[in-house]
N, CA, C and O atoms as a MOPAC input file, in Angstrom:
PM7 MOZYME 1SCF
protein

 N     90.87200 1    91.52600 1   105.17300 1
 C     90.42500 1    91.44500 1   103.78700 1
 C     89.16100 1    92.28900 1   103.62000 1
 O     88.23300 1    92.21300 1   104.42500 1
 N     89.14800 1    93.07600 1   102.58200 1
 C     87.96600 1    93.85000 1   102.21700 1
 C     87.72700 1    93.65000 1   100.72700 1
 O     88.55800 1    94.03200 1    99.90300 1
 N     86.63000 1    93.07200 1   100.39300 1
 C     86.25800 1    92.81700 1    99.00000 1
 C     87.38200 1    92.09500 1    98.26100 1
 O     87.68300 1    92.41200 1    97.11000 1
 N     87.99200 1    91.13400 1    98.92500 1
 C     89.04400 1    90.34200 1    98.31500 1
 C     90.41300 1    90.99800 1    98.27100 1
 O     91.34200 1    90.45300 1    97.67500 1
 N     90.54700 1    92.15400 1    98.89000 1
 C     91.81900 1    92.87100 1    98.89800 1
 C     92.34700 1    92.97500 1   100.32700 1
 O     91.57400 1    93.05400 1   101.28200 1
 N     93.66600 1    92.97500 1   100.45800 1
 C     94.27600 1    93.14800 1   101.77100 1
 C     94.37500 1    94.64500 1   102.04600 1
 O     95.01500 1    95.38300 1   101.29600 1
 N     93.73600 1    95.08400 1   103.12800 1
 C     93.69000 1    96.50800 1   103.47400 1
 C     94.10600 1    96.67600 1   104.92600 1
 O     93.65300 1    95.94200 1   105.80400 1
 N     94.97400 1    97.65200 1   105.16600 1
 C     95.35600 1    98.01700 1   106.53500 1
 C     94.46900 1    99.17800 1   106.93600 1
 O     94.50900 1   100.24200 1   106.31800 1
 N     93.67600 1    98.97600 1   107.95900 1
 C     92.68900 1    99.99300 1   108.34100 1
 C     93.30100 1   101.15500 1   109.10100 1
 O     93.01400 1   102.31200 1   108.79200 1
 N     94.12900 1   100.87400 1   110.07700 1
 C     94.68800 1   101.93200 1   110.91700 1
 C     96.20500 1   101.87800 1   110.86300 1
 O     96.82600 1   101.01200 1   111.47800 1
 N     96.79400 1   102.80000 1   110.13000 1
 C     98.23700 1   102.83800 1   109.98800 1
 C     98.86100 1   103.45800 1   111.23000 1
 O     98.41700 1   104.50600 1   111.69900 1
 N     99.88600 1   102.81200 1   111.75800 1
 C    100.62600 1   103.34900 1   112.90500 1
 C    101.56100 1   104.45000 1   112.41900 1
 O    102.01300 1   104.41100 1   111.27400 1
 N    101.85700 1   105.42600 1   113.26500 1
 C    102.86800 1   106.42400 1   112.89800 1
 C    104.22100 1   105.74000 1   112.67900 1
 O    104.51800 1   104.72300 1   113.30500 1
 N    105.02900 1   106.30200 1   111.79300 1
 C    106.32800 1   105.71100 1   111.48600 1
 C    107.18900 1   105.53700 1   112.73800 1
 O    107.90700 1   104.54400 1   112.86200 1
 N    107.12200 1   106.48500 1   113.65800 1
 C    107.91300 1   106.38600 1   114.89300 1
 C    107.50100 1   105.15200 1   115.70100 1
 O    108.35300 1   104.47800 1   116.28000 1
 N    106.21300 1   104.85700 1   115.74300 1
 C    105.73400 1   103.67600 1   116.47000 1
 C    106.17600 1   102.38200 1   115.77800 1
 O    106.56700 1   101.41800 1   116.43600 1
 N    106.10800 1   102.37400 1   114.44700 1
 C    106.56700 1   101.20500 1   113.70200 1
 C    108.05700 1   100.99200 1   113.94500 1
 O    108.49800 1    99.87200 1   114.20100 1
 N    108.82700 1   102.06900 1   113.86400 1
 C    110.27300 1   101.98900 1   114.07100 1
 C    110.60400 1   101.46300 1   115.46100 1
 O    111.47800 1   100.61100 1   115.62400 1
 N    109.90600 1   101.97300 1   116.44500 1
 C    110.12200 1   101.51700 1   117.81600 1
 C    109.78400 1   100.03700 1   117.96100 1
 O    110.49200 1    99.30100 1   118.64800 1
 N    108.72700 1    99.61100 1   117.33000 1
 C    108.26600 1    98.22200 1   117.41900 1
 C    109.26900 1    97.25000 1   116.79100 1
 O    109.53000 1    96.17900 1   117.33800 1
 N    109.83100 1    97.63700 1   115.63000 1
 C    110.75300 1    96.71700 1   114.95200 1
 C    112.22400 1    97.02200 1   115.21900 1
 O    113.10200 1    96.29200 1   114.75700 1
 N    112.49800 1    98.09200 1   115.95700 1
 C    113.86400 1    98.38500 1   116.38100 1
 C    114.74400 1    99.05200 1   115.33700 1
 O    115.93800 1    98.76500 1   115.25200 1
 N    114.15900 1    99.94400 1   114.53900 1
 C    114.93500 1   100.69800 1   113.55800 1
 C    114.63600 1   102.18500 1   113.73900 1
 O    113.77500 1   102.56000 1   114.53500 1
 N    115.34800 1   103.01900 1   113.00100 1
 C    115.14900 1   104.46500 1   113.07000 1
 C    113.90200 1   104.84700 1   112.26600 1
 O    113.63600 1   104.24000 1   111.22900 1
 N    113.13700 1   105.83700 1   112.72400 1
 C    111.93800 1   106.26200 1   111.98300 1
 C    112.22600 1   106.68900 1   110.54400 1
 O    111.38700 1   106.50000 1   109.66400 1
 N    113.39500 1   107.25600 1   110.30000 1
 C    113.74800 1   107.65900 1   108.93100 1
 C    113.82500 1   106.43000 1   108.02900 1
 O    113.43500 1   106.49200 1   106.86300 1
 N    114.32100 1   105.32500 1   108.55700 1
 C    114.39300 1   104.08300 1   107.78600 1
 C    112.99500 1   103.62500 1   107.40000 1
 O    112.76000 1   103.22200 1   106.26100 1
 N    112.07700 1   103.68700 1   108.33900 1
 C    110.68400 1   103.30600 1   108.05100 1
 C    110.11500 1   104.22400 1   106.97600 1
 O    109.45400 1   103.75400 1   106.04900 1
 N    110.35900 1   105.50900 1   107.08600 1
 C    109.88200 1   106.46900 1   106.09100 1
 C    110.42600 1   106.17800 1   104.70500 1
 O    109.69600 1   106.25400 1   103.71600 1
 N    111.69800 1   105.84900 1   104.63100 1
 C    112.30700 1   105.54000 1   103.33100 1
 C    111.73300 1   104.26600 1   102.73200 1
 O    111.46400 1   104.20100 1   101.53300 1
 N    111.54800 1   103.26200 1   103.56400 1
 C    110.97300 1   102.01400 1   103.07500 1
 C    109.55200 1   102.24200 1   102.57400 1
 O    109.18700 1   101.78000 1   101.49300 1
 N    108.75200 1   102.95500 1   103.36500 1
 C    107.36300 1   103.22300 1   102.96200 1
 C    107.31800 1   104.02700 1   101.67000 1
 O    106.47100 1   103.78100 1   100.81200 1
 N    108.22700 1   104.98700 1   101.53000 1
 C    108.29500 1   105.79400 1   100.32600 1
 C    108.53000 1   104.93200 1    99.09500 1
 O    107.89400 1   105.14100 1    98.06200 1
 N    109.43500 1   103.96700 1    99.19400 1
 C    109.69800 1   103.05900 1    98.07500 1
 C    108.50100 1   102.15000 1    97.80900 1
 O    108.18100 1   101.86800 1    96.65400 1
 N    107.84700 1   101.69700 1    98.86000 1
 C    106.66600 1   100.84700 1    98.66700 1
 C    105.57000 1   101.60200 1    97.92100 1
 O    104.89100 1   101.03200 1    97.06700 1
 N    105.39700 1   102.89300 1    98.24400 1
 C    104.42200 1   103.71900 1    97.52500 1
 C    104.88200 1   103.95800 1    96.08600 1
 O    104.09200 1   103.84700 1    95.14900 1
 N    106.16400 1   104.28800 1    95.91900 1
 C    106.70200 1   104.61600 1    94.60300 1
 C    106.51900 1   103.46800 1    93.61200 1
 O    106.13000 1   103.68300 1    92.46400 1
 N    106.80300 1   102.25000 1    94.06500 1
 C    106.70500 1   101.09800 1    93.18200 1
 C    105.34700 1   100.40200 1    93.27500 1
 O    105.17200 1    99.29200 1    92.77300 1
 N    104.39700 1   101.06500 1    93.91900 1
 C    102.99900 1   100.63700 1    94.00400 1
 C    102.80900 1    99.24900 1    94.61000 1
 O    101.93300 1    98.49000 1    94.19500 1
 N    103.64800 1    98.93100 1    95.60100 1
 C    103.39600 1    97.73700 1    96.39000 1
 C    102.19300 1    98.00700 1    97.29900 1
 O    101.38600 1    97.12200 1    97.58400 1
 N    102.10900 1    99.26200 1    97.73800 1
 C    100.98800 1    99.69100 1    98.57000 1
 C    100.43100 1   100.99300 1    97.99700 1
 O    101.15600 1   101.76700 1    97.37100 1
 N     99.15700 1   101.22000 1    98.21400 1
 C     98.50700 1   102.44000 1    97.73500 1
 C     97.66500 1   103.00100 1    98.86100 1
 O     96.89000 1   102.28200 1    99.49000 1
 N     97.82400 1   104.29300 1    99.11100 1
 C     97.02700 1   104.95500 1   100.13700 1
 C     95.66300 1   105.27900 1    99.55300 1
 O     95.55700 1   105.93600 1    98.51700 1
 N     94.62400 1   104.81100 1   100.22500 1
 C     93.26200 1   105.01800 1    99.76000 1
 C     92.71600 1   106.33200 1   100.31300 1
 O     93.29200 1   106.90500 1   101.23800 1
 N     91.61600 1   106.80700 1    99.75200 1
 C     91.01900 1   108.07800 1   100.15400 1
 C     90.66000 1   108.13200 1   101.63300 1
 O     90.76600 1   109.18800 1   102.25500 1
 N     90.24000 1   107.02000 1   102.19600 1
 C     89.78500 1   107.00600 1   103.58300 1
 C     90.92800 1   106.81600 1   104.58700 1
 O     90.68200 1   106.55200 1   105.76400 1
 N     92.17800 1   106.94900 1   104.12200 1
 C     93.32400 1   106.82200 1   105.01100 1
 C     93.82800 1   105.40100 1   105.18200 1
 O     94.85200 1   105.17100 1   105.82600 1
 N     93.11900 1   104.46400 1   104.61400 1
 C     93.54900 1   103.07000 1   104.68900 1
 C     94.62100 1   102.81400 1   103.64000 1
 O     94.79000 1   103.59000 1   102.69900 1
 N     95.33900 1   101.71800 1   103.81900 1
 C     96.38000 1   101.35000 1   102.87300 1
 C     96.01400 1   100.00900 1   102.24600 1
 O     95.72700 1    99.03500 1   102.94100 1
 N     96.02900 1    99.98500 1   100.93900 1
 C     95.74700 1    98.77600 1   100.17700 1
 C     97.07600 1    98.13700 1    99.79400 1
 O     97.92300 1    98.78400 1    99.17800 1
 N     97.25800 1    96.88800 1   100.15000 1
 C     98.45400 1    96.15900 1    99.75500 1
 C     98.16800 1    95.58300 1    98.37800 1
 O     97.51300 1    94.54900 1    98.24100 1
 N     98.67000 1    96.27100 1    97.36300 1
 C     98.36400 1    95.94200 1    95.97300 1
 C     99.11800 1    94.70500 1    95.48800 1
 O     98.59200 1    93.93000 1    94.68900 1
 N    100.35100 1    94.51900 1    95.97200 1
 C    101.18600 1    93.41000 1    95.50400 1
 C    101.65500 1    92.55500 1    96.68400 1
 O    102.83900 1    92.57400 1    97.02200 1
 N    100.75300 1    91.81200 1    97.30900 1
 C    101.14400 1    91.05100 1    98.50600 1
 C    102.21500 1    89.99500 1    98.23500 1
 O    103.08100 1    89.77100 1    99.08000 1
 N    102.17100 1    89.34600 1    97.07700 1
 C    103.17200 1    88.32700 1    96.77100 1
 C    104.54700 1    88.96100 1    96.60400 1
 O    105.54900 1    88.41600 1    97.06800 1
 N    104.59200 1    90.10200 1    95.94600 1
 C    105.86300 1    90.80100 1    95.75900 1
 C    106.40600 1    91.31500 1    97.08700 1
 O    107.61600 1    91.30000 1    97.31500 1
 N    105.51200 1    91.76900 1    97.96200 1
 C    105.96100 1    92.22900 1    99.28200 1
 C    106.53400 1    91.07200 1   100.08500 1
 O    107.52400 1    91.24400 1   100.79600 1
 N    105.92700 1    89.90000 1    99.98300 1
 C    106.45800 1    88.72900 1   100.67900 1
 C    107.84600 1    88.39100 1   100.16300 1
 O    108.72700 1    88.02400 1   100.94100 1
 N    108.04600 1    88.51100 1    98.86200 1
 C    109.36500 1    88.25200 1    98.27800 1
 C    110.38900 1    89.25500 1    98.80900 1
 O    111.53800 1    88.88900 1    99.05700 1
 N    109.98900 1    90.50300 1    98.98300 1
 C    110.89200 1    91.51300 1    99.55300 1
 C    111.29000 1    91.16400 1   100.97900 1
 O    112.43700 1    91.36200 1   101.37900 1
 N    110.35200 1    90.65200 1   101.72900 1
 C    110.64700 1    90.25100 1   103.10500 1
 C    111.66400 1    89.11500 1   103.10600 1
 O    112.57700 1    89.09000 1   103.93100 1
 N    111.50200 1    88.18500 1   102.18400 1
 C    112.39900 1    87.03700 1   102.10400 1
 C    113.78600 1    87.40600 1   101.58900 1
 O    114.77700 1    86.78300 1   101.97200 1
 N    113.86200 1    88.42200 1   100.72000 1
 C    115.13400 1    88.83600 1   100.12000 1
 C    115.24400 1    90.35300 1   100.24200 1
 O    115.15800 1    91.07500 1    99.24900 1
 N    115.43400 1    90.82000 1   101.45800 1
 C    115.42900 1    92.25700 1   101.74900 1
 C    116.43900 1    93.03000 1   100.91200 1
 O    116.17100 1    94.17300 1   100.54200 1
 N    117.58100 1    92.44900 1   100.60500 1
 C    118.64500 1    93.17000 1    99.92800 1
 C    118.27000 1    93.65800 1    98.53300 1
 O    118.96300 1    94.51200 1    97.98100 1
 N    117.19400 1    93.13800 1    97.95100 1
 C    116.79500 1    93.56700 1    96.61000 1
 C    116.11600 1    94.93000 1    96.59600 1
 O    115.94500 1    95.51400 1    95.52600 1
 N    115.73200 1    95.44300 1    97.73400 1
 C    115.08200 1    96.74400 1    97.79800 1
 C    116.01600 1    97.74900 1    98.45700 1
 O    116.31500 1    97.65400 1    99.64700 1
 N    116.47100 1    98.71200 1    97.66300 1
 C    117.34700 1    99.73700 1    98.19700 1
 C    116.48400 1   100.92100 1    98.61500 1
 O    115.87100 1   101.57400 1    97.77100 1
 N    116.43700 1   101.19200 1    99.89500 1
 C    115.54900 1   102.23300 1   100.40700 1
 C    116.32300 1   103.43300 1   100.93200 1
 O    115.77200 1   104.24700 1   101.67300 1
 N    117.54900 1   103.54800 1   100.57000 1
 C    118.35300 1   104.71500 1   101.00200 1
 C    118.85600 1   105.47100 1    99.82800 1
 O    119.54700 1   106.47700 1    99.99100 1

């Protein structure tokens, strides 16, 4: 938490995320692209990522099929 906001300080490369969760890096890229497009997350100037809609992201995790990332 930074100033009441959820911020990811050090983003892992997509290949590392994909390896960690067991999916293809392209899948991670597509998912991240949609998260940026619909402003669930916003890349800040300092390279950090601000999770703008944490409740909505939790709902996506619970009901993955509602987000088409391909």
